[in-house]
Amino acid sequence: MLGKVLFIDKAHPLLETELTKMGFQCEPGWELSKGEVEALLDQYIGLVIRSRFAFDAEFLAKGTNLTFLARTGIGLEHVDLAYAEKAGISVFNSPEGSKYTVGEHALGMLLMLMNHLNRADREVRNGQWIREGNRGTELRGKIVGIVGYGNTGQEFAKRLQGFDVEVLAYDKYKSNYGNAYAKAVSLATIWERSDVVSFHIPYERDNHYLVNTDYLSHFQKPIYLINTARGLILNTADLVDSLKKGRVLGVALDVIEYEETSFAHLDLDQLPEPFQYLRRAQNVVLTPHIAGWSHEAKVGHAQVLVDKIRQKFQGKA
């Protein structure tokens, strides 16, 4: 046996099946509290996690036999990566697993926004037949700026093919990343030329509230804004101010800054006024952090982690 793996969060059954075949003993732990997990931690060489609680240095230090964390999903802001590296704990995530559905979701939200599909649907259901008030704006001929050209940014760019748009991409972590789907440009060019901007970047301390009044003021044209990345990269109050002033024509958010670590169990009625404004606004599309939540992505995340763990333990069974 390679060792014991504790599933702190549920994952697609494929992950447990394949880890068991590799020689791991998998045990459920999704009903255990953080304290209960901490008390048992030295028994395990691996943890399967999502985002139920934080994995800080104090917690990880109790895992004296830990060799890996496997995060089913993308964000790792709740993991002390510096400590994990120092302790020799590999941290795997699976952005490749949901890149296709995030690309599709971002495109769907943009089309809803520009063609008033959500509003028109509500109106018809309420017995209103309003045509002129729902006249749409074509995507054709627009310039789409993508900030963050990794897994999901590239998939969004691919899905824009056929819409007769020009796609620009900016990624501060990459070089020579332009391809057949997007031209690599500077952030200044994104600000100057974009009609639409879509964010596909991870959350880091350096980009907390990256998108604020100052950032939005750099755009030379009114824009449509999409965020399927992380809520805390965007200052909601500043976004609302830009919406009111017409600097932002419409916004589509799958994530919001008020989400807790678990990205769940939000009491929407108790959130601050800027979010209440977004709920009331006609030029806003909101979804509950589901851009990467397809049935296929759940399998995809599991398979990606299987491949990464197998590579780590190749020949050790």
Short mmCIF file of C-alpha atoms in Angstrom, two decimals:
data_model
loop_
_atom_site.label_atom_id
_atom_site.label_comp_id
_atom_site.label_asym_id
_atom_site.label_seq_id
_atom_site.Cartn_x
_atom_site.Cartn_y
_atom_site.Cartn_z
CA MET A 1 0.00 0.00 0.00
CA LEU A 2 1.27 3.45 -0.91
CA GLY A 3 -0.49 5.06 2.05
CA LYS A 4 -3.78 6.48 3.26
CA VAL A 5 -5.61 9.36 1.57
CA LEU A 6 -8.36 11.31 3.32
CA PHE A 7 -11.14 12.84 1.23
CA ILE A 8 -11.92 16.05 3.14
CA ASP A 9 -14.36 17.03 0.38
CA LYS A 10 -16.36 14.81 -1.95
CA ALA A 11 -15.07 14.25 -5.48
CA HIS A 12 -16.19 12.30 -8.50
CA PRO A 13 -15.98 8.53 -7.75
CA LEU A 14 -13.39 8.18 -10.52
CA LEU A 15 -10.76 9.73 -8.26
CA GLU A 16 -11.20 7.22 -5.44
CA THR A 17 -11.44 4.31 -7.86
CA GLU A 18 -8.21 5.19 -9.63
CA LEU A 19 -6.30 6.02 -6.44
CA THR A 20 -7.34 2.67 -5.00
CA LYS A 21 -6.05 0.92 -8.14
CA MET A 22 -2.74 2.72 -7.68
CA GLY A 23 -2.40 1.30 -4.19
CA PHE A 24 -3.78 4.02 -1.93
CA GLN A 25 -6.27 3.39 0.88
CA CYS A 26 -8.98 6.05 0.51
CA GLU A 27 -11.10 7.13 3.46
CA PRO A 28 -14.04 9.58 3.68
CA GLY A 29 -13.62 12.68 5.83
CA TRP A 30 -16.10 15.20 4.46
CA GLU A 31 -18.24 15.08 7.60
CA LEU A 32 -15.27 15.74 9.89
CA SER A 33 -14.61 19.20 11.33
CA LYS A 34 -11.26 20.89 10.84
CA GLY A 35 -10.31 20.00 14.40
CA GLU A 36 -11.21 16.36 13.89
CA VAL A 37 -9.19 16.19 10.68
CA GLU A 38 -6.26 17.88 12.38
CA ALA A 39 -6.24 15.24 15.13
CA LEU A 40 -5.98 12.44 12.55
CA LEU A 41 -3.74 14.18 10.06
CA ASP A 42 -0.50 12.35 10.80
CA GLN A 43 -2.09 9.11 9.57
CA TYR A 44 -2.35 10.29 5.95
CA ILE A 45 0.08 10.90 3.11
CA GLY A 46 -2.51 12.67 0.98
CA LEU A 47 -5.61 14.84 1.26
CA VAL A 48 -8.30 15.38 -1.36
CA ILE A 49 -9.67 18.88 -0.77
CA ARG A 50 -11.84 21.54 -2.29
CA SER A 51 -12.42 24.68 -0.24
CA ARG A 52 -14.21 23.72 2.97
CA PHE A 53 -11.61 25.31 5.24
CA ALA A 54 -8.16 26.88 5.16
CA PHE A 55 -4.98 24.82 5.03
CA ASP A 56 -2.64 27.11 6.91
CA ALA A 57 0.87 26.38 8.15
CA GLU A 58 -0.31 25.43 11.64
CA PHE A 59 -2.74 22.88 10.23
CA LEU A 60 -0.34 21.43 7.66
CA ALA A 61 2.41 21.06 10.27
CA LYS A 62 0.25 18.41 11.97
CA GLY A 63 0.45 16.32 8.81
CA THR A 64 3.89 14.92 9.51
CA ASN A 65 3.50 12.28 6.80
CA LEU A 66 1.75 14.41 4.19
CA THR A 67 3.22 14.28 0.71
CA PHE A 68 0.40 15.80 -1.36
CA LEU A 69 -2.79 17.84 -1.40
CA ALA A 70 -5.14 17.26 -4.34
CA ARG A 71 -7.53 20.17 -4.86
CA THR A 72 -10.53 19.34 -7.07
CA GLY A 73 -10.78 22.71 -8.77
CA ILE A 74 -8.66 25.75 -9.41
CA GLY A 75 -8.24 28.22 -6.55
CA LEU A 76 -5.47 27.68 -4.01
CA GLU A 77 -5.81 30.91 -2.06
CA HIS A 78 -6.85 28.93 1.03
CA VAL A 79 -3.63 26.86 1.03
CA ASP A 80 -0.34 28.09 2.51
CA LEU A 81 1.68 27.26 -0.58
CA ALA A 82 4.93 28.60 0.84
CA TYR A 83 4.73 26.28 3.84
CA ALA A 84 3.71 23.33 1.66
CA GLU A 85 6.74 23.83 -0.56
CA LYS A 86 9.04 24.15 2.45
CA ALA A 87 7.59 20.95 3.94
CA GLY A 88 7.89 19.02 0.68
CA ILE A 89 4.13 18.70 0.20
CA SER A 90 3.08 18.67 -3.46
CA VAL A 91 -0.05 20.73 -4.10
CA PHE A 92 -2.07 19.69 -7.13
CA ASN A 93 -5.06 21.50 -8.56
CA SER A 94 -7.03 20.79 -11.71
CA PRO A 95 -7.72 23.92 -13.77
CA GLU A 96 -7.55 21.82 -16.91
CA GLY A 97 -10.62 19.91 -15.75
CA SER A 98 -13.08 22.81 -16.06
CA LYS A 99 -11.48 25.00 -18.70
CA TYR A 100 -13.98 24.04 -21.41
CA THR A 101 -17.10 24.76 -19.39
CA VAL A 102 -15.72 28.08 -18.09
CA GLY A 103 -15.04 29.16 -21.66
CA GLU A 104 -18.59 28.24 -22.66
CA HIS A 105 -20.11 29.88 -19.59
CA ALA A 106 -18.28 33.16 -20.18
CA LEU A 107 -19.49 33.25 -23.77
CA GLY A 108 -23.04 32.43 -22.70
CA MET A 109 -23.05 35.22 -20.12
CA LEU A 110 -21.74 37.70 -22.70
CA LEU A 111 -24.46 36.79 -25.20
CA MET A 112 -27.11 37.06 -22.48
CA LEU A 113 -25.80 40.49 -21.55
CA MET A 114 -25.58 41.96 -25.03
CA ASN A 115 -28.93 40.55 -26.17
CA HIS A 116 -30.87 41.11 -22.89
CA LEU A 117 -31.80 37.42 -22.83
CA ASN A 118 -32.26 37.19 -19.07
CA ARG A 119 -34.42 40.31 -18.92
CA ALA A 120 -36.49 39.40 -21.97
CA ASP A 121 -37.12 35.92 -20.58
CA ARG A 122 -38.39 37.34 -17.27
CA GLU A 123 -40.61 39.83 -19.06
CA VAL A 124 -42.27 37.24 -21.31
CA ARG A 125 -42.88 34.99 -18.30
CA ASN A 126 -44.56 37.97 -16.64
CA GLY A 127 -46.82 38.60 -19.64
CA GLN A 128 -44.79 41.45 -21.16
CA TRP A 129 -43.96 41.48 -24.87
CA ILE A 130 -41.29 44.20 -25.17
CA ARG A 131 -39.30 44.30 -28.39
CA GLU A 132 -37.79 47.76 -28.77
CA GLY A 133 -36.70 47.86 -25.15
CA ASN A 134 -34.76 44.64 -25.70
CA ARG A 135 -32.99 45.55 -28.92
CA GLY A 136 -29.60 43.84 -28.70
CA THR A 137 -26.03 44.74 -29.58
CA GLU A 138 -24.09 42.47 -31.95
CA LEU A 139 -20.84 40.91 -30.86
CA ARG A 140 -19.68 41.03 -34.47
CA GLY A 141 -17.03 43.68 -35.05
CA LYS A 142 -16.20 44.10 -31.37
CA ILE A 143 -12.78 43.84 -29.74
CA VAL A 144 -12.64 41.39 -26.85
CA GLY A 145 -9.85 41.76 -24.31
CA ILE A 146 -8.93 38.74 -22.19
CA VAL A 147 -6.97 39.36 -18.99
CA GLY A 148 -5.24 36.12 -18.03
CA TYR A 149 -4.47 33.77 -20.90
CA GLY A 150 -4.20 30.42 -19.14
CA ASN A 151 -6.54 27.45 -19.34
CA THR A 152 -9.89 29.24 -19.20
CA GLY A 153 -8.78 32.39 -21.01
CA GLN A 154 -7.62 30.35 -23.97
CA GLU A 155 -10.81 28.31 -24.08
CA PHE A 156 -12.91 31.49 -24.03
CA ALA A 157 -10.84 32.82 -26.94
CA LYS A 158 -11.42 29.60 -28.89
CA ARG A 159 -15.16 29.87 -28.41
CA LEU A 160 -15.19 33.39 -29.78
CA GLN A 161 -14.08 32.10 -33.17
CA GLY A 162 -16.85 32.51 -35.72
CA PHE A 163 -18.26 35.67 -34.13
CA ASP A 164 -16.15 37.98 -36.30
CA VAL A 165 -14.46 39.61 -33.33
CA GLU A 166 -10.86 40.64 -32.72
CA VAL A 167 -9.47 38.96 -29.60
CA LEU A 168 -6.64 40.49 -27.56
CA ALA A 169 -4.98 38.85 -24.56
CA TYR A 170 -2.81 40.11 -21.73
CA ASP A 171 -1.03 37.85 -19.23
CA LYS A 172 1.69 39.26 -16.97
CA TYR A 173 2.97 35.77 -16.15
CA LYS A 174 3.59 34.69 -19.75
CA SER A 175 5.68 35.60 -22.76
CA ASN A 176 5.17 34.64 -26.42
CA TYR A 177 1.65 33.45 -25.63
CA GLY A 178 -0.22 34.81 -28.62
CA ASN A 179 -1.78 32.13 -30.80
CA ALA A 180 -4.36 31.57 -33.52
CA TYR A 181 -7.17 32.61 -31.17
CA ALA A 182 -5.81 35.81 -29.59
CA LYS A 183 -3.08 38.38 -30.09
CA ALA A 184 -0.81 39.01 -27.12
CA VAL A 185 -0.80 42.72 -26.21
CA SER A 186 0.04 45.02 -23.34
CA LEU A 187 -2.45 45.93 -20.64
CA ALA A 188 -2.41 49.47 -22.04
CA THR A 189 -3.67 48.08 -25.36
CA ILE A 190 -6.44 46.16 -23.58
CA TRP A 191 -7.50 49.45 -21.96
CA GLU A 192 -7.29 51.37 -25.22
CA ARG A 193 -9.07 49.06 -27.63
CA SER A 194 -11.44 46.69 -25.80
CA ASP A 195 -15.22 46.75 -26.11
CA VAL A 196 -15.48 43.67 -23.89
CA VAL A 197 -13.10 42.55 -21.15
CA SER A 198 -13.15 39.11 -19.54
CA PHE A 199 -11.06 38.18 -16.49
CA HIS A 200 -9.40 34.76 -16.15
CA ILE A 201 -6.82 35.29 -13.41
CA PRO A 202 -6.27 33.62 -10.03
CA TYR A 203 -6.70 35.50 -6.78
CA GLU A 204 -3.47 36.67 -5.18
CA ARG A 205 -2.76 39.35 -2.61
CA ASP A 206 -1.23 41.50 -5.35
CA ASN A 207 -4.47 41.58 -7.34
CA HIS A 208 -6.91 42.10 -4.47
CA TYR A 209 -9.34 44.69 -5.85
CA LEU A 210 -7.26 44.90 -9.03
CA VAL A 211 -10.37 46.07 -10.87
CA ASN A 212 -11.28 49.30 -9.14
CA THR A 213 -12.18 52.86 -10.12
CA ASP A 214 -8.65 53.64 -11.27
CA TYR A 215 -8.39 50.46 -13.35
CA LEU A 216 -11.77 51.00 -15.00
CA SER A 217 -10.99 54.65 -15.73
CA HIS A 218 -8.19 53.55 -18.08
CA PHE A 219 -10.58 52.06 -20.63
CA GLN A 220 -10.98 54.39 -23.57
CA LYS A 221 -14.44 53.10 -24.47
CA PRO A 222 -17.45 51.97 -22.44
CA ILE A 223 -17.08 48.23 -21.91
CA TYR A 224 -18.95 45.06 -21.12
CA LEU A 225 -17.22 43.26 -18.24
CA ILE A 226 -17.17 39.53 -17.44
CA ASN A 227 -15.67 37.90 -14.35
CA THR A 228 -15.61 34.11 -14.08
CA ALA A 229 -12.33 34.13 -12.13
CA ARG A 230 -12.38 35.17 -8.46
CA GLY A 231 -14.64 37.69 -6.75
CA LEU A 232 -11.96 39.51 -4.78
CA ILE A 233 -10.14 40.72 -7.87
CA LEU A 234 -13.01 43.19 -8.35
CA ASN A 235 -14.21 46.01 -6.09
CA THR A 236 -18.00 45.82 -6.31
CA ALA A 237 -18.65 49.35 -5.07
CA ASP A 238 -16.30 50.78 -7.70
CA LEU A 239 -17.89 48.61 -10.39
CA VAL A 240 -21.35 49.87 -9.48
CA ASP A 241 -20.11 53.46 -9.65
CA SER A 242 -18.75 52.80 -13.15
CA LEU A 243 -22.05 51.20 -14.18
CA LYS A 244 -23.97 54.25 -13.00
CA LYS A 245 -21.62 56.57 -14.89
CA GLY A 246 -21.84 54.54 -18.11
CA ARG A 247 -18.17 53.54 -18.16
CA VAL A 248 -19.35 49.94 -17.90
CA LEU A 249 -22.30 49.15 -20.18
CA GLY A 250 -23.08 45.82 -18.59
CA VAL A 251 -21.52 43.23 -16.33
CA ALA A 252 -21.66 39.44 -16.03
CA LEU A 253 -20.41 37.97 -12.76
CA ASP A 254 -20.16 34.32 -11.86
CA VAL A 255 -18.16 35.23 -8.73
CA ILE A 256 -18.55 37.99 -6.15
CA GLU A 257 -16.22 39.44 -3.55
CA TYR A 258 -18.52 38.48 -0.67
CA GLU A 259 -18.11 34.73 -1.08
CA GLU A 260 -16.71 32.82 1.85
CA THR A 261 -13.92 30.27 1.50
CA SER A 262 -16.45 27.55 0.70
CA PHE A 263 -18.10 29.66 -2.03
CA ALA A 264 -21.46 28.58 -0.66
CA HIS A 265 -24.26 29.34 1.82
CA LEU A 266 -24.51 33.05 1.07
CA ASP A 267 -27.41 35.00 2.54
CA LEU A 268 -27.82 37.32 -0.42
CA ASP A 269 -30.26 39.62 1.34
CA GLN A 270 -27.64 40.46 3.97
CA LEU A 271 -24.94 41.53 1.50
CA PRO A 272 -23.95 45.22 1.17
CA GLU A 273 -25.79 47.73 -1.00
CA PRO A 274 -23.41 47.52 -4.00
CA PHE A 275 -24.44 43.90 -4.48
CA GLN A 276 -28.11 44.78 -3.99
CA TYR A 277 -27.72 47.31 -6.79
CA LEU A 278 -26.36 44.57 -9.06
CA ARG A 279 -29.36 42.40 -8.21
CA ARG A 280 -31.73 45.20 -9.26
CA ALA A 281 -29.84 46.37 -12.36
CA GLN A 282 -31.18 45.38 -15.77
CA ASN A 283 -27.72 45.37 -17.38
CA VAL A 284 -26.26 42.74 -15.05
CA VAL A 285 -26.12 38.93 -15.33
CA LEU A 286 -25.34 36.96 -12.16
CA THR A 287 -24.69 33.25 -11.64
CA PRO A 288 -23.75 31.45 -8.37
CA HIS A 289 -20.12 30.44 -9.04
CA ILE A 290 -21.09 27.71 -11.50
CA ALA A 291 -18.95 28.55 -14.55
CA GLY A 292 -16.80 25.49 -13.90
CA TRP A 293 -19.61 23.36 -12.47
CA SER A 294 -20.63 21.13 -15.38
CA HIS A 295 -21.11 17.37 -15.11
CA GLU A 296 -18.19 16.91 -17.49
CA ALA A 297 -15.94 19.16 -15.41
CA LYS A 298 -16.53 17.09 -12.28
CA VAL A 299 -15.14 14.06 -14.11
CA GLY A 300 -12.44 16.21 -15.67
CA HIS A 301 -11.15 17.48 -12.32
CA ALA A 302 -10.91 13.92 -11.02
CA GLN A 303 -9.04 12.67 -14.09
CA VAL A 304 -6.56 15.55 -14.01
CA LEU A 305 -5.74 14.81 -10.37
CA VAL A 306 -5.42 11.08 -11.09
CA ASP A 307 -2.86 11.86 -13.78
CA LYS A 308 -0.86 14.26 -11.59
CA ILE A 309 -0.79 11.92 -8.58
CA ARG A 310 0.12 8.96 -10.77
CA GLN A 311 3.04 10.90 -12.18
CA LYS A 312 4.28 11.74 -8.68
CA PHE A 313 4.12 8.14 -7.50
CA GLN A 314 5.19 6.49 -10.75
CA GLY A 315 7.08 3.28 -9.95
CA LYS A 316 6.53 3.54 -6.18
CA ALA A 317 3.68 1.07 -5.86
#
